[in-house]
Short mmCIF file of C-alpha atoms in Angstrom, two decimals:
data_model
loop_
_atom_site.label_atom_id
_atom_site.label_comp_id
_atom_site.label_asym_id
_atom_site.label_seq_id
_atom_site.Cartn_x
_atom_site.Cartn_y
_atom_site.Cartn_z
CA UNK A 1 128.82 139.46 135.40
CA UNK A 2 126.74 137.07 133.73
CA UNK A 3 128.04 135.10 130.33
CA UNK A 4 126.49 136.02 127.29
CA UNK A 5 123.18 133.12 126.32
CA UNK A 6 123.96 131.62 123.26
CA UNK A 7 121.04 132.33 120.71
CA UNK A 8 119.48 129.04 120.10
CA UNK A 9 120.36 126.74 117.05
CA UNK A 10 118.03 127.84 114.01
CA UNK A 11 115.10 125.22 113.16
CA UNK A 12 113.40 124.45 109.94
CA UNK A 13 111.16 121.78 109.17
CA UNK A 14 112.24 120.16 105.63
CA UNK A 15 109.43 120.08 103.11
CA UNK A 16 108.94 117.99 99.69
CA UNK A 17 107.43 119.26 96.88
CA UNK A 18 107.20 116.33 94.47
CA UNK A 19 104.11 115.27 93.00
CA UNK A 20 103.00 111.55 93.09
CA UNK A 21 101.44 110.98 90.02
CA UNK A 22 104.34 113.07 88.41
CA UNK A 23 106.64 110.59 89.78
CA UNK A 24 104.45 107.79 88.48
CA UNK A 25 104.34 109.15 85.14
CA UNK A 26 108.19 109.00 85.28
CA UNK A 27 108.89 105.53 86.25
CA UNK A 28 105.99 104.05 84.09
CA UNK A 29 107.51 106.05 80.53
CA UNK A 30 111.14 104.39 82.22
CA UNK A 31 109.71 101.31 82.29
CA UNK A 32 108.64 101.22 78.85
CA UNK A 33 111.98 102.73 77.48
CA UNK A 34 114.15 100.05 79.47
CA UNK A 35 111.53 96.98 77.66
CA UNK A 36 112.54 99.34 74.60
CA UNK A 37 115.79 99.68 74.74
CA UNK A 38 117.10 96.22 76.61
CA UNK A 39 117.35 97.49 79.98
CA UNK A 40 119.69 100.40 78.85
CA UNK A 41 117.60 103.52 79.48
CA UNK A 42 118.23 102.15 83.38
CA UNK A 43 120.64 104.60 83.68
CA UNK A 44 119.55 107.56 82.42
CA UNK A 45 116.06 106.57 84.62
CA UNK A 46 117.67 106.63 88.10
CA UNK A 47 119.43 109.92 86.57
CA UNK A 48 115.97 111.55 86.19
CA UNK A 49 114.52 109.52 89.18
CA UNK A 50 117.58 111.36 91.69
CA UNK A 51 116.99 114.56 89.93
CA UNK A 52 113.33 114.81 90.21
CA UNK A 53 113.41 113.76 94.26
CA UNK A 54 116.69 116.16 95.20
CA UNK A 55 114.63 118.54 93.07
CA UNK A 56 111.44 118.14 95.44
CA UNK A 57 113.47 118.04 98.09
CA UNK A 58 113.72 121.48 100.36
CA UNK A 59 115.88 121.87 103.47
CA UNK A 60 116.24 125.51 104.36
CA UNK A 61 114.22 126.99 101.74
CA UNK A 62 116.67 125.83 99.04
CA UNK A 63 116.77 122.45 96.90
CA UNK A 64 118.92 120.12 96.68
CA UNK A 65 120.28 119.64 93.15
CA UNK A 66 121.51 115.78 91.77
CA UNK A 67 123.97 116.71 89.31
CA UNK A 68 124.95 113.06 87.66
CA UNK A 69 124.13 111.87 84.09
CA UNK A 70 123.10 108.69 82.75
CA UNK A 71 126.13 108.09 80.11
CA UNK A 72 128.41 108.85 83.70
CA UNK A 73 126.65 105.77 84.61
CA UNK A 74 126.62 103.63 81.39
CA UNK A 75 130.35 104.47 81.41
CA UNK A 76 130.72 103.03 85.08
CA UNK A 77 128.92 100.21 84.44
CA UNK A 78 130.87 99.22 81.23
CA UNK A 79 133.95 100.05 83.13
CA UNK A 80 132.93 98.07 86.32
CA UNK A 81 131.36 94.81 83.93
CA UNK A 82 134.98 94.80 81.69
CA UNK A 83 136.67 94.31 85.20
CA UNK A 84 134.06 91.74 86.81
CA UNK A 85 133.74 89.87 83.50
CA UNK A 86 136.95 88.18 83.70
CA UNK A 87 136.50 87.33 88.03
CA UNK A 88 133.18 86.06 86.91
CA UNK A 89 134.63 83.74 84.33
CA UNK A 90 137.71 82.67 86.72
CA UNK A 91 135.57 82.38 89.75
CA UNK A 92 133.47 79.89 87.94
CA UNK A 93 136.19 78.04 86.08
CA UNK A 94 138.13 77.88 89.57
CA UNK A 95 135.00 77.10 91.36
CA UNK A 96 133.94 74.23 89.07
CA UNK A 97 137.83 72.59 89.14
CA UNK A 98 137.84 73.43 93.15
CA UNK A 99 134.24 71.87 94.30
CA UNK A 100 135.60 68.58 92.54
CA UNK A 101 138.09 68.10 94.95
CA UNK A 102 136.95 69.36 97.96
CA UNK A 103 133.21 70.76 99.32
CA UNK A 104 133.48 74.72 99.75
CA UNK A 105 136.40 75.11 98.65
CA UNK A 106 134.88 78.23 96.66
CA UNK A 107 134.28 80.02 99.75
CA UNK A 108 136.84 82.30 99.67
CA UNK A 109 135.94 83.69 96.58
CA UNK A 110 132.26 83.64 97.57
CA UNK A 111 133.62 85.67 100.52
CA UNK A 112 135.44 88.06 97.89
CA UNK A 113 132.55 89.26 96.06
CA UNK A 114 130.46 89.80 99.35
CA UNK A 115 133.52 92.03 99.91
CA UNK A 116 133.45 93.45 96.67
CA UNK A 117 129.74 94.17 96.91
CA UNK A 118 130.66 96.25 100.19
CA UNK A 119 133.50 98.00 97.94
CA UNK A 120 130.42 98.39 95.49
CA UNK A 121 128.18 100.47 97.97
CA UNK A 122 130.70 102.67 99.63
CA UNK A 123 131.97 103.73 95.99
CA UNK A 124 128.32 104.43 94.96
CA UNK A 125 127.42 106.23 98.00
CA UNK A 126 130.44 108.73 97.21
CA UNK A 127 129.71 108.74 93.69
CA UNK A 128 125.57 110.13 94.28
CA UNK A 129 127.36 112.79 97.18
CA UNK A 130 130.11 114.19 94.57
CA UNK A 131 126.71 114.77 92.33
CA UNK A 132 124.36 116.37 95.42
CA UNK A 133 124.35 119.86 96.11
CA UNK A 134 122.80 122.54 97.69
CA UNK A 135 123.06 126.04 97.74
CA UNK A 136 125.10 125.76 94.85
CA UNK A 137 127.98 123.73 96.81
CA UNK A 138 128.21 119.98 96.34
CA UNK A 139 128.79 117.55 99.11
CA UNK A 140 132.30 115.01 99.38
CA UNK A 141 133.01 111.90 100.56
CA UNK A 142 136.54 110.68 100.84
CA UNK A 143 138.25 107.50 102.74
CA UNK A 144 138.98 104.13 101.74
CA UNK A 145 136.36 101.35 99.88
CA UNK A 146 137.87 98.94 100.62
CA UNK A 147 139.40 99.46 104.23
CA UNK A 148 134.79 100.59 104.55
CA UNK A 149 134.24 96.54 102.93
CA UNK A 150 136.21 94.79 105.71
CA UNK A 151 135.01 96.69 108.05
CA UNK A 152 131.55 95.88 107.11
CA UNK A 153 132.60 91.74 106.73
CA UNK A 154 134.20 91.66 110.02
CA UNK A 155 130.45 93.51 111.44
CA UNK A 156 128.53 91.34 109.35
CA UNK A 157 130.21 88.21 110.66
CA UNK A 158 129.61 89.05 113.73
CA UNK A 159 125.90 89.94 113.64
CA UNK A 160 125.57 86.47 112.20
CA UNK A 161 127.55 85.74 115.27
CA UNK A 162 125.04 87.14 117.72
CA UNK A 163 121.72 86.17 116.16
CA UNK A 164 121.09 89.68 115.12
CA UNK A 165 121.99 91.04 118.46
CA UNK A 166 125.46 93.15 117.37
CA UNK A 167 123.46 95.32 114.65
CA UNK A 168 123.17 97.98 116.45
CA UNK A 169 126.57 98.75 116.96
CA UNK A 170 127.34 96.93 113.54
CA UNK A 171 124.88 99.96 112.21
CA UNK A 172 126.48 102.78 114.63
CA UNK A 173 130.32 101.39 113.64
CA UNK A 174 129.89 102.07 109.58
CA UNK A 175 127.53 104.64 109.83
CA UNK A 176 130.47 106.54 111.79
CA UNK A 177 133.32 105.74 109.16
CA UNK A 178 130.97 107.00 106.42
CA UNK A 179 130.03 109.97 107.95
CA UNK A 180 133.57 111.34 109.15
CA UNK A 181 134.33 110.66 105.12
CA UNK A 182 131.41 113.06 104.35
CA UNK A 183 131.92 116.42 103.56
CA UNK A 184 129.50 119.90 102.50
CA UNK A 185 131.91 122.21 101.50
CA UNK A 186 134.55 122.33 104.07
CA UNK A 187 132.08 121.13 107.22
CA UNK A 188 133.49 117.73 108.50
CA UNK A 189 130.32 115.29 108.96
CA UNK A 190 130.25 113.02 111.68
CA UNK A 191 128.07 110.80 113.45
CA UNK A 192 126.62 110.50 117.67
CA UNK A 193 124.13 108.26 117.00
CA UNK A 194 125.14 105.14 119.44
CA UNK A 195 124.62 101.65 118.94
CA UNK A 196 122.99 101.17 122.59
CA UNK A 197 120.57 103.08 121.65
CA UNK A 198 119.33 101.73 118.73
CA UNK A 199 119.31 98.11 120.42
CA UNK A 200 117.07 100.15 123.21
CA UNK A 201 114.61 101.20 120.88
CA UNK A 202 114.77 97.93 118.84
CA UNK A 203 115.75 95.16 121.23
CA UNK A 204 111.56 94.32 121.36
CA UNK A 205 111.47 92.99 118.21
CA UNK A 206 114.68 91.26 117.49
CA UNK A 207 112.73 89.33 121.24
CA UNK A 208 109.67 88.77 119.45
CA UNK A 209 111.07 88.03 116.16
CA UNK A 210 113.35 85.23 117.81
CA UNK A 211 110.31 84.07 119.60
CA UNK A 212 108.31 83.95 116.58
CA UNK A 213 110.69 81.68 114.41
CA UNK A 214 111.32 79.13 117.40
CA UNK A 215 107.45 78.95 117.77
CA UNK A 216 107.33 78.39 114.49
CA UNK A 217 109.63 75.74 113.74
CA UNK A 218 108.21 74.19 116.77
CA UNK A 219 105.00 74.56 114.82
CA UNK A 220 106.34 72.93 111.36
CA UNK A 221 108.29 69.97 113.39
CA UNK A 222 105.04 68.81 114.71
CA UNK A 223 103.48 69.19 111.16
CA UNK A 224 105.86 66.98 109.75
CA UNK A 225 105.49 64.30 112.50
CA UNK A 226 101.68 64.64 113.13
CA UNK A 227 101.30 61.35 110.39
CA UNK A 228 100.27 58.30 112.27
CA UNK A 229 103.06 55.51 112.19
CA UNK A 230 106.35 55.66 111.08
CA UNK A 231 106.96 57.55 107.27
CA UNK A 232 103.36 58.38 107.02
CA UNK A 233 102.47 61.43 105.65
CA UNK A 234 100.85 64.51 108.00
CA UNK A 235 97.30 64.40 107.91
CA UNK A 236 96.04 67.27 105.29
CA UNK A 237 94.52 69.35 108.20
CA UNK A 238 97.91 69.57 109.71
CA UNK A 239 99.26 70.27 106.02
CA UNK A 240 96.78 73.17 105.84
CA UNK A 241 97.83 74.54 109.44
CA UNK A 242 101.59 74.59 108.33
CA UNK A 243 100.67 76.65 105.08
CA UNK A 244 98.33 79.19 106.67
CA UNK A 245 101.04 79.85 110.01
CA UNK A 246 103.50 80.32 107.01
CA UNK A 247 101.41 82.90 105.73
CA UNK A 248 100.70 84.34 108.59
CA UNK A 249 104.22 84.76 109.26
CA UNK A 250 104.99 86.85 106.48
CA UNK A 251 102.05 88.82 106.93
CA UNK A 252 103.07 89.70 110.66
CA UNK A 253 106.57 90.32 109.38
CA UNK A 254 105.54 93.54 107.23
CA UNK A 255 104.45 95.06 110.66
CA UNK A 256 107.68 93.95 112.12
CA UNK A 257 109.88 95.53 108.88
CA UNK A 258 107.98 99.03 109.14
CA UNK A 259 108.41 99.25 112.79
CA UNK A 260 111.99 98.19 112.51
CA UNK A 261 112.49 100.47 109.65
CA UNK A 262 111.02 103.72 111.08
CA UNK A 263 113.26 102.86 114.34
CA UNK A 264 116.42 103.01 112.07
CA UNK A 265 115.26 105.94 110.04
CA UNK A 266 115.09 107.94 113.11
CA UNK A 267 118.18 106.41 114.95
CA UNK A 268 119.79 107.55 111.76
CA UNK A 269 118.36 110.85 111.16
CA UNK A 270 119.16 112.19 114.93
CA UNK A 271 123.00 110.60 114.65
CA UNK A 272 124.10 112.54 111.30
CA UNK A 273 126.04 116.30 111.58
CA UNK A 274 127.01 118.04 109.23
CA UNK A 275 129.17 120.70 111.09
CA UNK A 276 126.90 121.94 113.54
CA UNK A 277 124.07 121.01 111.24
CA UNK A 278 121.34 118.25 112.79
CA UNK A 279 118.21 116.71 112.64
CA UNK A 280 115.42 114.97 114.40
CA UNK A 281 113.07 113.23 113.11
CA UNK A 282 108.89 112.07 113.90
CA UNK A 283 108.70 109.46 111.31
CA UNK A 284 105.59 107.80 112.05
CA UNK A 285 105.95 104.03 112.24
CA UNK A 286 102.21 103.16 111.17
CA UNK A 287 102.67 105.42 108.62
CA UNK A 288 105.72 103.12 106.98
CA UNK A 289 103.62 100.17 107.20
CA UNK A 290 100.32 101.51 105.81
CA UNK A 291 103.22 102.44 102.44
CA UNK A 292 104.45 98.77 102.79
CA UNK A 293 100.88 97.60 102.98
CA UNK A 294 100.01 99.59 99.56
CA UNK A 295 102.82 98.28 97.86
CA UNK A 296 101.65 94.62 98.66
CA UNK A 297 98.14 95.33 97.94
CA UNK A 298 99.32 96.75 94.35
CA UNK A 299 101.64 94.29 93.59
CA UNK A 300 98.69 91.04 94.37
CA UNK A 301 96.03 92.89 92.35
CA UNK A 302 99.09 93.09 89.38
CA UNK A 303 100.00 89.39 89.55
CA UNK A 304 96.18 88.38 89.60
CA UNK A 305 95.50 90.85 86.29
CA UNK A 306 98.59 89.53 84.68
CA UNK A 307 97.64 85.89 85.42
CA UNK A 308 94.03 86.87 84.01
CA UNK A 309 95.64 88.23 80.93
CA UNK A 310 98.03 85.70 80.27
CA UNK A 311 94.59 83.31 80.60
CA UNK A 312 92.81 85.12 78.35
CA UNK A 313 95.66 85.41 76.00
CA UNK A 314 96.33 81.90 75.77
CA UNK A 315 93.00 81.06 75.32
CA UNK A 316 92.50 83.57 72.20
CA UNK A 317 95.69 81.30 71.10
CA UNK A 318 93.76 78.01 71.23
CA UNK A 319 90.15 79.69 69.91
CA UNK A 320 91.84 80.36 66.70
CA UNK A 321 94.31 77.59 66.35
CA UNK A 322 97.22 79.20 66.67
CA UNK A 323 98.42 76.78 69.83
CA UNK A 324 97.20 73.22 70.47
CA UNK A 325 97.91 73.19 74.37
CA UNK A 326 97.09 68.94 73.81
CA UNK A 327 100.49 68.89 71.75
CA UNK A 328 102.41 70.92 74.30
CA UNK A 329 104.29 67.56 75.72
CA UNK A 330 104.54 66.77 71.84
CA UNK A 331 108.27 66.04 71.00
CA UNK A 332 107.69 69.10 68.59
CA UNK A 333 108.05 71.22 71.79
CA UNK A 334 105.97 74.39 72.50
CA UNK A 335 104.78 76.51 69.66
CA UNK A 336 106.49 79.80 69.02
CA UNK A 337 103.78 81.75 69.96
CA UNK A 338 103.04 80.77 72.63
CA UNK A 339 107.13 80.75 73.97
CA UNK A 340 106.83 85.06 73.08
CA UNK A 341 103.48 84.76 74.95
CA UNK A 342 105.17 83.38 78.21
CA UNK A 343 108.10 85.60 77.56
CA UNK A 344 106.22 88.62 76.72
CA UNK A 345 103.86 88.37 79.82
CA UNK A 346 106.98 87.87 82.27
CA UNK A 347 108.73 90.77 81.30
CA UNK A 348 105.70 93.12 81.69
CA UNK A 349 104.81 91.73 84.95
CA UNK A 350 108.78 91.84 85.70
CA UNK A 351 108.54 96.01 84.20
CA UNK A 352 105.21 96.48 86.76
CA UNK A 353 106.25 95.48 90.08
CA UNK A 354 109.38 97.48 89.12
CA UNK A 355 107.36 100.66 88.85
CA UNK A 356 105.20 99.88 91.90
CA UNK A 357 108.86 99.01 93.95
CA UNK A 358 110.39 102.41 92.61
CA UNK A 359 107.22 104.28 93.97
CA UNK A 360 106.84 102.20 97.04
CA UNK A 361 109.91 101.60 98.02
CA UNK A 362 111.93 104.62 97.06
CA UNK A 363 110.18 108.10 96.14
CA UNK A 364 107.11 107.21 99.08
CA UNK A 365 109.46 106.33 101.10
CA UNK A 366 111.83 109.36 100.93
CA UNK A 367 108.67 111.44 100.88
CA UNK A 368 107.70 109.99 104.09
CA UNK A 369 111.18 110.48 105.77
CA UNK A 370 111.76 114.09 104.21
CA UNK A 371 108.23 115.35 105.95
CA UNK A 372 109.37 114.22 109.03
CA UNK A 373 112.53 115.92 108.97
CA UNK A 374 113.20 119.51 111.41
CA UNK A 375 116.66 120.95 110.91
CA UNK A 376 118.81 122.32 113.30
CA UNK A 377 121.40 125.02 113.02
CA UNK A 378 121.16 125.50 109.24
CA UNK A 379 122.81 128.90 109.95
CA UNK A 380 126.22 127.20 110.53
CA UNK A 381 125.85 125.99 106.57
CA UNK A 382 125.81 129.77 105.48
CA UNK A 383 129.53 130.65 105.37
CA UNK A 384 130.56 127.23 103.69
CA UNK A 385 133.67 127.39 101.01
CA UNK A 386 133.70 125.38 98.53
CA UNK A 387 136.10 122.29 97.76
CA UNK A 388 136.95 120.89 94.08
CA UNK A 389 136.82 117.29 94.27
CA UNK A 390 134.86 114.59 92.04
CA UNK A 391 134.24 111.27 91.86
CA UNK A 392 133.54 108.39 89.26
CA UNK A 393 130.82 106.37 88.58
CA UNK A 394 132.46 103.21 88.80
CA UNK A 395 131.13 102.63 92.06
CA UNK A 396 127.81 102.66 90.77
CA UNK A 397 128.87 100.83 87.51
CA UNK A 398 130.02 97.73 89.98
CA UNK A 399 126.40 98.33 92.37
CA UNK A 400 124.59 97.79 88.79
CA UNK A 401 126.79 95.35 88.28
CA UNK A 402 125.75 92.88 91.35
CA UNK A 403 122.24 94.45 90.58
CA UNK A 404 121.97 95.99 94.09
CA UNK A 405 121.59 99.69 93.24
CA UNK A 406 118.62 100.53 94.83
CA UNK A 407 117.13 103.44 92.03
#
């Protein structure tokens, strides 16, 4: 007597329904209400940012929902800045007395806040899951911040360590405590992905990557000593050569970052459960770097268009007298004018490439990776019960806090 076959895991490819110029709409009004309001509408812009992706955002035929509010988030990060205030102020006053005596001797506090920042991003990431659900059942997150932020120093110290080379399983280590944390409902989450295997799929370019910066220092040594004699200065076609295989450099590294990111995306992806619930992804790595490419393009065509306004600003100044640029050294100092011109034209440029980083960076990007996903076994997810549990929002109070929340 044969055994029975089991019936094969149910797939379903995820889809997004967000509109792009929707979302730009949205983050260029947010923009304008944070100049309005002195940064303050922040919070109630990554609430609508969150809502309107989860919104877009279809696995199994049903949306996810972000259920958070911007005062939650105003009322973390007043909570979060009335408890960092006073470490700022005595990790500066300590500092100061401490770097008199002896050189470092602030490190261990430096240390602390790194710490703190890895407190910071656990704490968020369970704050935005205690606010996601789907199918009208929100997801959990439980275990420790803190025991998560030494985990993460003692990885981090040793990727330093290693050049790079323990990532992988720096990656595989904390992605596993976060997921056997997670929770939908009562379904455990977990995580297979292995370290080895990421370091497989990306072990090429931390090679050509290491290769690239030795070649390159190589490079910029015999720049500097390319003058003839002793203390002379390199010739200016050497100069020139140093400055173009610097740019150069960065240009090659957006190919690098897209390939490395689309490697991790779907390293990720395939490692996370839910339950019995899975996913692959076929994230398309050119794909990545064409959206990183767009994002540069955009933000050089903004910098040159602000630089020709602020031009053509300051010269309307001078045309009608308003600013004499000849007395700018004057002892009188600048003219007020033109200090709210300079100012003014620094916070707009600050408030675009904002806007083109929260479409670039964030919604195209979670488009990108969404599209890609197939599920497997969303019929596990069906008989779910629910759990009460919640969360504050003083994990993402303390993110804002070190100004590394990402949206």
């Amino acid at each position: 007597m044969h055994d029975p076959v089991a019936p094969p895991l149910q797939e379903e490819r995820a889809r997004f329904t967000g509109e792009d110029a929707e979302f730009r709409r949205l983050v260029t009004k947010g923009a304008l209400l944070e100049l309005a309001t002195a940064g303050f509408y922040r919070f109630w812009l990554a609430t609508r940012i969150r809502q309107h992706l989860w919104g877009a955002t279809i696995l199994g035929g049903d949306p996810l929902e972000y259920l958070g509010t911007g005062r939650e988030l105003l009322y973390g990060f007043l909570f979060a800045l009335a408890i960092l205030a006073p470490i700022y102020i005595a990790y500066l006053l300590l500092g100061l007395a401490a770097e008199s005596y002896k050189a470092f001797a602030s490190l261990p506090l430096v240390l602390f806040f790194i710490a703190f920042g890895q407190f910071a991003l656990y704490r968020a990431r369970r704050y935005r899951l205690h606010r996601t659900a789907w199918r009208g059942l929100r997801f959990g997150m439980g275990g420790s911040g803190w025991a998560y932020s030494w985990r993460a120093m003692l990885w981090g110290a040793a990727v330093i360590a290693t050049l790079g080379l323990a990532l992988p399983w720096a990656a595989a280590a904390l992605e596993r405590y976060k997921m056997r944390n997670t929770l939908y409902g009562d379904l455990q989450g977990s995580f297979v992905g292995r370290g080895w295997d990421f370091f497989k799929r990306g072990s090429w370019i931390w090679l050509v990557g290491v290769v690239g910066v030795v070649l390159w220092i190589v490079l910029l040594g015999g720049v500097a000593n390319s003058g003839e004699g002793h203390g002379a200065k390199p010739h200016a076609g050497a100069a020139a050569l140093g400055g173009l295989s610097m740019l150069v450099l960065g240009l090659v590294a957006v190919f690098f970052y897209g390939a490395y990111k689309a490697i991790q995306w779907r390293w990720w992806v395939e490692g996370v459960r839910i339950g019995n619930v899975g996913a692959t992804s076929d994230l398309r790595t050119w794909a990545l770097i064409g959206n990183y490419w767009k994002f540069i393009g955009w933000a050089v065509l903004t910098l040159l268009l602000g630089v020709a306004l602020l031009a053509g600003v300051s010269f309307a100044l001078a045309h009608f007298g308003v600013v004499n640029f000849d007395a700018l050294g004057s002892k009188s100092g600048p003219h007020p004018a033109f200090i709210a011109t300079i100012i003014g034209w620094y916070l707009l440029l600050l408030l675009a490439m904002g806007v083109l980083w929260r479409i670039y960076f964030v919604q195209r990007v979670w488009k990108l990776v969404i599209l890609s996903l197939t599920l497997h076994g969303l019929d596990a997810a069906r008989e779910v019960k629910a759990r009460e549990t919640t969360a504050d929002a003083i994990g993402e109070g303390l993110m804002d806090s070190f100004d590394i929340a990402g949206f």
